[in-house]
N, CA, C and O of each residue as an XYZ file, in Angstrom:
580
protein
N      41.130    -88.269     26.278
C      41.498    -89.529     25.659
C      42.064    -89.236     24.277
O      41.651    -88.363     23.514
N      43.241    -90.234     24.021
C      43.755    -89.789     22.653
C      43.861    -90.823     22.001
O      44.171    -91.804     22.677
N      43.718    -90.994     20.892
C      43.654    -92.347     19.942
C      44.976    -92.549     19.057
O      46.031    -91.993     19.361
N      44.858    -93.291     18.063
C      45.492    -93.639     16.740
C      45.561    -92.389     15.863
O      46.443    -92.162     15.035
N      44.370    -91.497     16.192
C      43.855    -90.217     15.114
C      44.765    -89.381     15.272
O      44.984    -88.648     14.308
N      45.620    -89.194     16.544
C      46.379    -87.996     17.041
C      45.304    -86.894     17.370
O      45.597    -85.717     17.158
N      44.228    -87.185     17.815
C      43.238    -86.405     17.928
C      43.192    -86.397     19.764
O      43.625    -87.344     20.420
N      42.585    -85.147     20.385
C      42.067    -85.649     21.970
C      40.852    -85.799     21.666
O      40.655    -85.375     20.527
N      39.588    -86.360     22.332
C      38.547    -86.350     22.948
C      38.334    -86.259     24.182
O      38.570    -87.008     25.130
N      37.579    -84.668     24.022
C      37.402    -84.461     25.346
C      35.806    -84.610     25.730
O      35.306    -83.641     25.158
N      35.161    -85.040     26.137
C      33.759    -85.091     27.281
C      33.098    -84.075     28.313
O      33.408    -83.825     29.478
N      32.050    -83.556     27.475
C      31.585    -82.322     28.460
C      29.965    -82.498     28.698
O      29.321    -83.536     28.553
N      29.434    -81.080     29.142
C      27.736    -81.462     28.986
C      27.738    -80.059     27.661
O      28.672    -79.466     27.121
N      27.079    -80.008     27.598
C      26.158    -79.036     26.860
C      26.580    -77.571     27.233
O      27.027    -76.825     26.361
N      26.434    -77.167     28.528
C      27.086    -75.853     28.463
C      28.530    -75.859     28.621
O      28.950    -74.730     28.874
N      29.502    -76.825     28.551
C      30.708    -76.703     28.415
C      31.298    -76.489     27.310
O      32.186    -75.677     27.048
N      30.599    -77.506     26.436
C      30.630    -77.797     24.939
C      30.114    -77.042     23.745
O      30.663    -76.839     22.662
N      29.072    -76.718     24.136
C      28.159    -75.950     22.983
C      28.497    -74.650     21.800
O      27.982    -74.294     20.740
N      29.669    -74.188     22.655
C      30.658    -73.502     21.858
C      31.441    -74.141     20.519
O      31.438    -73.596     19.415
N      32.014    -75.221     20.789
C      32.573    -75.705     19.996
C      31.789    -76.902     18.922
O      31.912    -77.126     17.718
N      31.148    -77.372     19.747
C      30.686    -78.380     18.777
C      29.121    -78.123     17.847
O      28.600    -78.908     17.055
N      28.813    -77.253     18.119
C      27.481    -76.234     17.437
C      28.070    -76.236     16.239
O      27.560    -76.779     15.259
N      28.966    -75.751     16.226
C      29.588    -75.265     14.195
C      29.827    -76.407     13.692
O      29.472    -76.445     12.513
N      30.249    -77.308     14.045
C      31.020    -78.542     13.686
C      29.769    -79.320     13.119
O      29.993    -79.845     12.028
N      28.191    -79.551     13.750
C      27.198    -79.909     13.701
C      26.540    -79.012     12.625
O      25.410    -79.246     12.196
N      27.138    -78.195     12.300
C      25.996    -77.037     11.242
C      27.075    -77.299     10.138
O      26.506    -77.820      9.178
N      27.813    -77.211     10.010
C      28.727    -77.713      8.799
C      28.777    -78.446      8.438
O      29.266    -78.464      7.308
N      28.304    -79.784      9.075
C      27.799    -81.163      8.243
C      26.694    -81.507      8.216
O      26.392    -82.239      7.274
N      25.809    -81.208      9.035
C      24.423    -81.571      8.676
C      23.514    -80.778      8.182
O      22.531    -81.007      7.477
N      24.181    -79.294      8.866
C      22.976    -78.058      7.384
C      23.782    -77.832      6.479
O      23.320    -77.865      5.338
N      25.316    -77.511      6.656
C      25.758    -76.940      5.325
C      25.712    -78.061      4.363
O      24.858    -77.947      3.484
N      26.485    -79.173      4.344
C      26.832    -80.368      3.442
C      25.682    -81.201      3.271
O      25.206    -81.462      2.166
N      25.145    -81.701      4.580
C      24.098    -82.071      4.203
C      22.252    -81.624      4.022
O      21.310    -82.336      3.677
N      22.284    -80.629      4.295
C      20.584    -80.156      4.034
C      20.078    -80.116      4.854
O      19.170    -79.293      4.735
N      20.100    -80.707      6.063
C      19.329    -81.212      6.817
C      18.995    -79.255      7.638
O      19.840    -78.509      8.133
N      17.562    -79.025      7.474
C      16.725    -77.931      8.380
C      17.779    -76.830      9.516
O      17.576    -76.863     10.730
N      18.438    -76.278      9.149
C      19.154    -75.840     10.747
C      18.052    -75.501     11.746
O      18.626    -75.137     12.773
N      16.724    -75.454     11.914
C      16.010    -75.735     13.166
C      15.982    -76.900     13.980
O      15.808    -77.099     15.183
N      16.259    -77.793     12.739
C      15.865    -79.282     13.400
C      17.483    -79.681     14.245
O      17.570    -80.604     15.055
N      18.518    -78.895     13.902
C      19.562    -79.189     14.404
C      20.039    -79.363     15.418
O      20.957    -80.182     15.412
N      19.708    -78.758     16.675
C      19.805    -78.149     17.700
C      18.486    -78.429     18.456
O      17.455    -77.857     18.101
N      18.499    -79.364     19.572
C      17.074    -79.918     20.189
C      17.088    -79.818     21.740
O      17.899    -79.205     22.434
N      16.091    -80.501     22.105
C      15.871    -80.529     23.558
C      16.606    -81.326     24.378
O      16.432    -81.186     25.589
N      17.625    -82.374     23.869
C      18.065    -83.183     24.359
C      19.400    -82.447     24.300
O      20.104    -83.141     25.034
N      20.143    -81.461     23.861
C      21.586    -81.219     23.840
C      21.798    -81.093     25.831
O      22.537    -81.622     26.661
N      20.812    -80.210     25.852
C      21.496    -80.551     27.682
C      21.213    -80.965     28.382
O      21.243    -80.493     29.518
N      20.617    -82.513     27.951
C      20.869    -83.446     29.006
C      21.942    -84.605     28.474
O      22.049    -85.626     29.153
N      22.720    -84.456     27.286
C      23.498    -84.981     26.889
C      25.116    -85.230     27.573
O      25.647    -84.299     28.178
N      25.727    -86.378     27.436
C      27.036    -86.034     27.666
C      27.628    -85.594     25.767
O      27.322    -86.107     24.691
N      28.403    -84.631     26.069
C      28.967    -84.332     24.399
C      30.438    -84.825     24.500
O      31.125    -84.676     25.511
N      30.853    -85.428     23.354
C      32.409    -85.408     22.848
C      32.894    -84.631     21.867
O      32.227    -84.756     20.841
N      33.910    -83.778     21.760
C      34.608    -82.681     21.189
C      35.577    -83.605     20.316
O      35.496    -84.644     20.972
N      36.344    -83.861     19.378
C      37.433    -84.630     18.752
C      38.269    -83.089     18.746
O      37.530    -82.109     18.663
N      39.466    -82.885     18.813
C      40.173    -81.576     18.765
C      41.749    -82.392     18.440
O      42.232    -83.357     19.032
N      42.278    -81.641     17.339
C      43.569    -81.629     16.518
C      44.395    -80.573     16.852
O      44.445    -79.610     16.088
N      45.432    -80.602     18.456
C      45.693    -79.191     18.734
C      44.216    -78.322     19.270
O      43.265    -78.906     19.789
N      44.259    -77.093     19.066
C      43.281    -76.373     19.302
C      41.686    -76.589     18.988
O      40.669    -76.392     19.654
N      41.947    -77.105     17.610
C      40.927    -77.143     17.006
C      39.784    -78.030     16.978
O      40.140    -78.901     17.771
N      38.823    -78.302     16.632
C      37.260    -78.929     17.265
C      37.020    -79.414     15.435
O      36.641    -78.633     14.563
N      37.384    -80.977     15.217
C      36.995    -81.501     14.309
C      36.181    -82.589     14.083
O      36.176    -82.970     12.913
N      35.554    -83.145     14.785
C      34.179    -83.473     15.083
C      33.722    -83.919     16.534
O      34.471    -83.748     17.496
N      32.789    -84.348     16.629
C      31.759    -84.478     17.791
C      30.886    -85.306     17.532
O      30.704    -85.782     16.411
N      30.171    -85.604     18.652
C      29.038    -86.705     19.197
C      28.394    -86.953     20.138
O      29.117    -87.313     21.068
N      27.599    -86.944     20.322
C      26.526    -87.403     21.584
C      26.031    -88.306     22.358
O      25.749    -89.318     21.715
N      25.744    -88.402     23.732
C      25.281    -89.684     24.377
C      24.544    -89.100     25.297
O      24.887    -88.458     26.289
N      22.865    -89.543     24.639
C      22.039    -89.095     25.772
C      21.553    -90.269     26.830
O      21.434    -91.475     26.614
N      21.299    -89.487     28.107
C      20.706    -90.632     28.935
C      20.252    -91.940     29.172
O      20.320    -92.672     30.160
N      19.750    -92.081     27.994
C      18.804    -93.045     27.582
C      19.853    -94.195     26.419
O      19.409    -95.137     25.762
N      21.017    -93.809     26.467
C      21.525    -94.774     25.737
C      21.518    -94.483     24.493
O      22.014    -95.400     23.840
N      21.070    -93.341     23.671
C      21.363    -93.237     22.341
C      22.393    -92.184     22.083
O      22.377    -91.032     22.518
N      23.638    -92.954     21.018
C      24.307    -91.560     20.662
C      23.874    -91.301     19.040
O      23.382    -91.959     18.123
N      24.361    -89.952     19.268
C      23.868    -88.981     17.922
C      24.397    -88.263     17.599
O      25.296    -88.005     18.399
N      24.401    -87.517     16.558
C      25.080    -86.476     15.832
C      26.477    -86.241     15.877
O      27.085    -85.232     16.235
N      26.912    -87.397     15.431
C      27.945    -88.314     14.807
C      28.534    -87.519     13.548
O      28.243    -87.898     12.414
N      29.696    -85.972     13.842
C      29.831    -84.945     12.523
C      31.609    -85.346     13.137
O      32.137    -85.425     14.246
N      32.080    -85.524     11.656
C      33.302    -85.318     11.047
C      33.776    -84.316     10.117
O      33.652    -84.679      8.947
N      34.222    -83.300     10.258
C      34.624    -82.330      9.296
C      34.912    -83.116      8.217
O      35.146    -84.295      8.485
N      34.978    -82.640      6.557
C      35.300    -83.503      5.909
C      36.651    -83.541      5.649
O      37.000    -84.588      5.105
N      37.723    -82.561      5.907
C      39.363    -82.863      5.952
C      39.541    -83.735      6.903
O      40.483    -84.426      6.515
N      39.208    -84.094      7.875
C      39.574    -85.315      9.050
C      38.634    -86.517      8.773
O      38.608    -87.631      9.296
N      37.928    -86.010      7.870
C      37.403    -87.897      7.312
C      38.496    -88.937      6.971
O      39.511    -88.763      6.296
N      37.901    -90.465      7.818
C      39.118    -91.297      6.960
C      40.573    -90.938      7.788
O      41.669    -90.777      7.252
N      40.263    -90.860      9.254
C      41.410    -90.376      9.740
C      41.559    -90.614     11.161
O      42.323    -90.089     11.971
N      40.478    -91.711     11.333
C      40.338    -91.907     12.635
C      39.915    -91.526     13.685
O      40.164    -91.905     14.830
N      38.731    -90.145     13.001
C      38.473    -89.333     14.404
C      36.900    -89.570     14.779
O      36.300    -89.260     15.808
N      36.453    -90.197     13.647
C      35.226    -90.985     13.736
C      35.041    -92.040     14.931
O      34.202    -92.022     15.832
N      36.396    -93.263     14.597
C      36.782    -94.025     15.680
C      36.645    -93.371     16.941
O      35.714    -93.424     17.744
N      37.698    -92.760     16.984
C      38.376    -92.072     18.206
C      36.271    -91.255     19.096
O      36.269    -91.361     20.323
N      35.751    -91.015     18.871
C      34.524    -90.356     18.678
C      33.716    -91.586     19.520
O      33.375    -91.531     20.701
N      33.510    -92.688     18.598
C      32.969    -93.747     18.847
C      33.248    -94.221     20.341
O      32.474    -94.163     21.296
N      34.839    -94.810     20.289
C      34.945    -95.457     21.477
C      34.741    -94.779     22.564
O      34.420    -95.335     23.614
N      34.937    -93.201     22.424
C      34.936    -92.731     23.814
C      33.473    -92.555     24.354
O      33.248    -92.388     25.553
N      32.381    -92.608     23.289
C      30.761    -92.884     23.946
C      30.636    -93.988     23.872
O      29.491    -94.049     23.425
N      31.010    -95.112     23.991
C      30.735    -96.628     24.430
C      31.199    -96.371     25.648
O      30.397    -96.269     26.576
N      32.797    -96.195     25.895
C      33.209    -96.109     27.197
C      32.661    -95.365     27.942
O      32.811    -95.458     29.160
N      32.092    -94.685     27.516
C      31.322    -93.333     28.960
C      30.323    -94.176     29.022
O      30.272    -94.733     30.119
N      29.132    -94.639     27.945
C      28.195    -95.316     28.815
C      28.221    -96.628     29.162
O      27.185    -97.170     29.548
N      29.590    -97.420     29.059
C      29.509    -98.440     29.977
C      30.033    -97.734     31.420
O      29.661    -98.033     32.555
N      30.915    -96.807     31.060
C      30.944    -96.599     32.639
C      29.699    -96.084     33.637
O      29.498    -96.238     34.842
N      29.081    -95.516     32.752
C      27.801    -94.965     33.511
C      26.153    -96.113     33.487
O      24.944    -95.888     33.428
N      27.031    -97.348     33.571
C      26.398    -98.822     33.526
C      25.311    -98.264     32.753
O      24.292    -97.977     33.382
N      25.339    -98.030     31.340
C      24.290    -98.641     30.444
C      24.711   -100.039     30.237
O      25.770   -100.635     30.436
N      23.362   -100.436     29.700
C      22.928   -101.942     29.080
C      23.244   -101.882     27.771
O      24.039   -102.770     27.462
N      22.892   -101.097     26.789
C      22.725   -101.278     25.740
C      22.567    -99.748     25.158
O      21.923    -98.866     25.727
N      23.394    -99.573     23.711
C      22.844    -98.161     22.713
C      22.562    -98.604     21.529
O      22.948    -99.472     20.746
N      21.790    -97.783     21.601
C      21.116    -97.249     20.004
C      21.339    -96.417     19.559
O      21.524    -95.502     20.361
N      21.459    -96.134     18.466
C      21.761    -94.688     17.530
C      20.985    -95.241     15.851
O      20.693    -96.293     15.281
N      20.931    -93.955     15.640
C      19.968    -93.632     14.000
C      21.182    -93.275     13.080
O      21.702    -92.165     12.970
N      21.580    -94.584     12.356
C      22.715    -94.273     11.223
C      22.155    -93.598      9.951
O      21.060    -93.777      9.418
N      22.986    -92.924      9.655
C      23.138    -92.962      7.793
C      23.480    -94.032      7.059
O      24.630    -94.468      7.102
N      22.342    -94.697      6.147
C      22.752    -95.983      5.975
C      24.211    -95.923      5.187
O      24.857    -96.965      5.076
N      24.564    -95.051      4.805
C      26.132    -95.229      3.855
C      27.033    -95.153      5.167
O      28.185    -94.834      4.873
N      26.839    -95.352      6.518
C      27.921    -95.108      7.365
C      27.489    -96.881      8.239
O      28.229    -97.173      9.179
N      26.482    -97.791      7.915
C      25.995    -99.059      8.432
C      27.707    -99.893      8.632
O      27.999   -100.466      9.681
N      28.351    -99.836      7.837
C      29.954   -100.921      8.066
C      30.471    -99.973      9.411
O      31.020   -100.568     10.338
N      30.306    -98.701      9.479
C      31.216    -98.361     10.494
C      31.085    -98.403     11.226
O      32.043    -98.475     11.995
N      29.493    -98.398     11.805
C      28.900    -99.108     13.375
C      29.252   -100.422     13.485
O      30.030   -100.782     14.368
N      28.681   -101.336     12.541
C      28.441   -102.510     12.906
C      30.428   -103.436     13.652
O      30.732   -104.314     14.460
N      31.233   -102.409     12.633
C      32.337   -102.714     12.985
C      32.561   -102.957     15.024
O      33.395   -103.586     15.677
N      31.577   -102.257     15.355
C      31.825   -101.732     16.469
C      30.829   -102.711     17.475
O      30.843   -102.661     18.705
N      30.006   -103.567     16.686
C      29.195   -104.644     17.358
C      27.604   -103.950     16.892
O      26.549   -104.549     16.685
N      27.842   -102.779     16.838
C      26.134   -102.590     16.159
C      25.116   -102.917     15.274
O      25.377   -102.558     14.126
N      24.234   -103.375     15.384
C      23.024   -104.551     14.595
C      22.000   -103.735     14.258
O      21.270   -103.291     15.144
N      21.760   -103.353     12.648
C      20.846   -103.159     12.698
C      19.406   -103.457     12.986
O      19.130   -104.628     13.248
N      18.297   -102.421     12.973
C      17.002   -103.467     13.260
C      15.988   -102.595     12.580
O      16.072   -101.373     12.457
N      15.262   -103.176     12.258
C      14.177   -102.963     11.796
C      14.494   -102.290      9.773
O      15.413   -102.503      8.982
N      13.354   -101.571      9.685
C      13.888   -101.390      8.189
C      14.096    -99.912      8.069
O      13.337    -99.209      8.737
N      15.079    -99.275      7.262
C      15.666    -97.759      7.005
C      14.229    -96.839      6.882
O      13.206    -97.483      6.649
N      14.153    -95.840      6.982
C      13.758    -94.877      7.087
C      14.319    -93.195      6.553
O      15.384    -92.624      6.320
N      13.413    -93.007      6.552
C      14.112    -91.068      6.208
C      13.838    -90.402      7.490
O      12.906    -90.664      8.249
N      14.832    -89.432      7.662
C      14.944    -88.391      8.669
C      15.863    -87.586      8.275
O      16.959    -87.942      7.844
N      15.442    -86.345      8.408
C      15.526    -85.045      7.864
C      15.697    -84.773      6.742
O      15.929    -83.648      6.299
N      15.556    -86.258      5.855
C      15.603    -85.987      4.242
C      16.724    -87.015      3.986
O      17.433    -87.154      2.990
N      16.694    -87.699      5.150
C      18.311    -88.805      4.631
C      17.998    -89.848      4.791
O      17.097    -89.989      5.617
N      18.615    -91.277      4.032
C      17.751    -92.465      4.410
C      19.155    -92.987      6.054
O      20.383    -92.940      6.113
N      18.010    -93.445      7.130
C      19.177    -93.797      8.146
C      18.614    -95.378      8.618
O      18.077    -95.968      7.680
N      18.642    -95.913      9.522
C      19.002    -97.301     10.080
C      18.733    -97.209     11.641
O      19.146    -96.247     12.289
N      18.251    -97.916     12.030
C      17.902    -98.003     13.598
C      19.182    -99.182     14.210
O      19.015   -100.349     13.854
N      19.991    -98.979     14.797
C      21.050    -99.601     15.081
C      20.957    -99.649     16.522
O      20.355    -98.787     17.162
N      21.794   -101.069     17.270
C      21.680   -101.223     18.446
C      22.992   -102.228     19.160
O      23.233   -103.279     18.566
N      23.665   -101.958     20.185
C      24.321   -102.604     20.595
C      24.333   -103.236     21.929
O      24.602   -102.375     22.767
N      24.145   -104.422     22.469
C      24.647   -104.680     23.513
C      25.720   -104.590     24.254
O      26.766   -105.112     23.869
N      25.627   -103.773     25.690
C      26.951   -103.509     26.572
C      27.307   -104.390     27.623
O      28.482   -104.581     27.934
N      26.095   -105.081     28.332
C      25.989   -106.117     29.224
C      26.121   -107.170     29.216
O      25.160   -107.646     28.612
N      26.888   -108.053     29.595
C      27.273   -109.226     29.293
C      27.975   -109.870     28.593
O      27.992   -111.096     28.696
């Protein structure tokens, strides 16, 4: 799938993906942001569907959609910030899990990123929290109906 970004998104599992989108995930959430590189990398990567964002060859961010309706680890390099590949990222895990008839997702924002979900129909709920040292947001969208 290709967007506005001039970006593709491509859709894999975990061992298709894990090559590329591993660095992409350690460069924004351990290098830039702090966050533990143990905690980075979990039990859920392979049962995930993953999205790759790629510029030409290259792998400039990624995202997740696990089973259960939550996506995660939501990384934009910071030269392709502000460039549509965030978007481009987004729609293509709504569309995979409406096609794979979910009801409804959730995902755990960074509250400085709350306008860019909600743009997208996402509501927050409940009250912010810290995780891994960052304050984030329990966010939720309806797909059904």
């Amino acid at each position: 799938m290709s967007g506005e970004s001039g970006v593709l998104i491509r859709l894999g599992s975990w061992d298709e993906l894990a090559g590329v989108v591993t660095p992409i995930r350690f460069c924004v959430f351990v290098d830039e942001q702090g966050v533990p590189a143990e905690m980075e990398l979990d039990e859920f990567d392979g049962l995930s569907r993953h999205a790759v964002a790629l510029a030409g060859d290259v792998p400039v961010g990624t995202g997740r959609l696990l089973p259960d309706g939550h996506i995660g680890r939501m990384a934009v390099l910071v030269d392709w910030r502000g460039r549509g590949v965030g978007t481009a990222l987004l729609e293509t895990l709504i569309l995979e899990a409406t096609r794979l008839g979910m009801a409804q997702l959730v995902l755990s924002a960074q509250t400085h990123a709350l306008g860019f979900y909600a743009r997208f129909g996402f509501v927050p709920e409940g009250d912010a929290y810290d995780e891994a040292g960052l304050l984030h947001q329990a966010m939720r969208k309806n797909l059904a109906g």
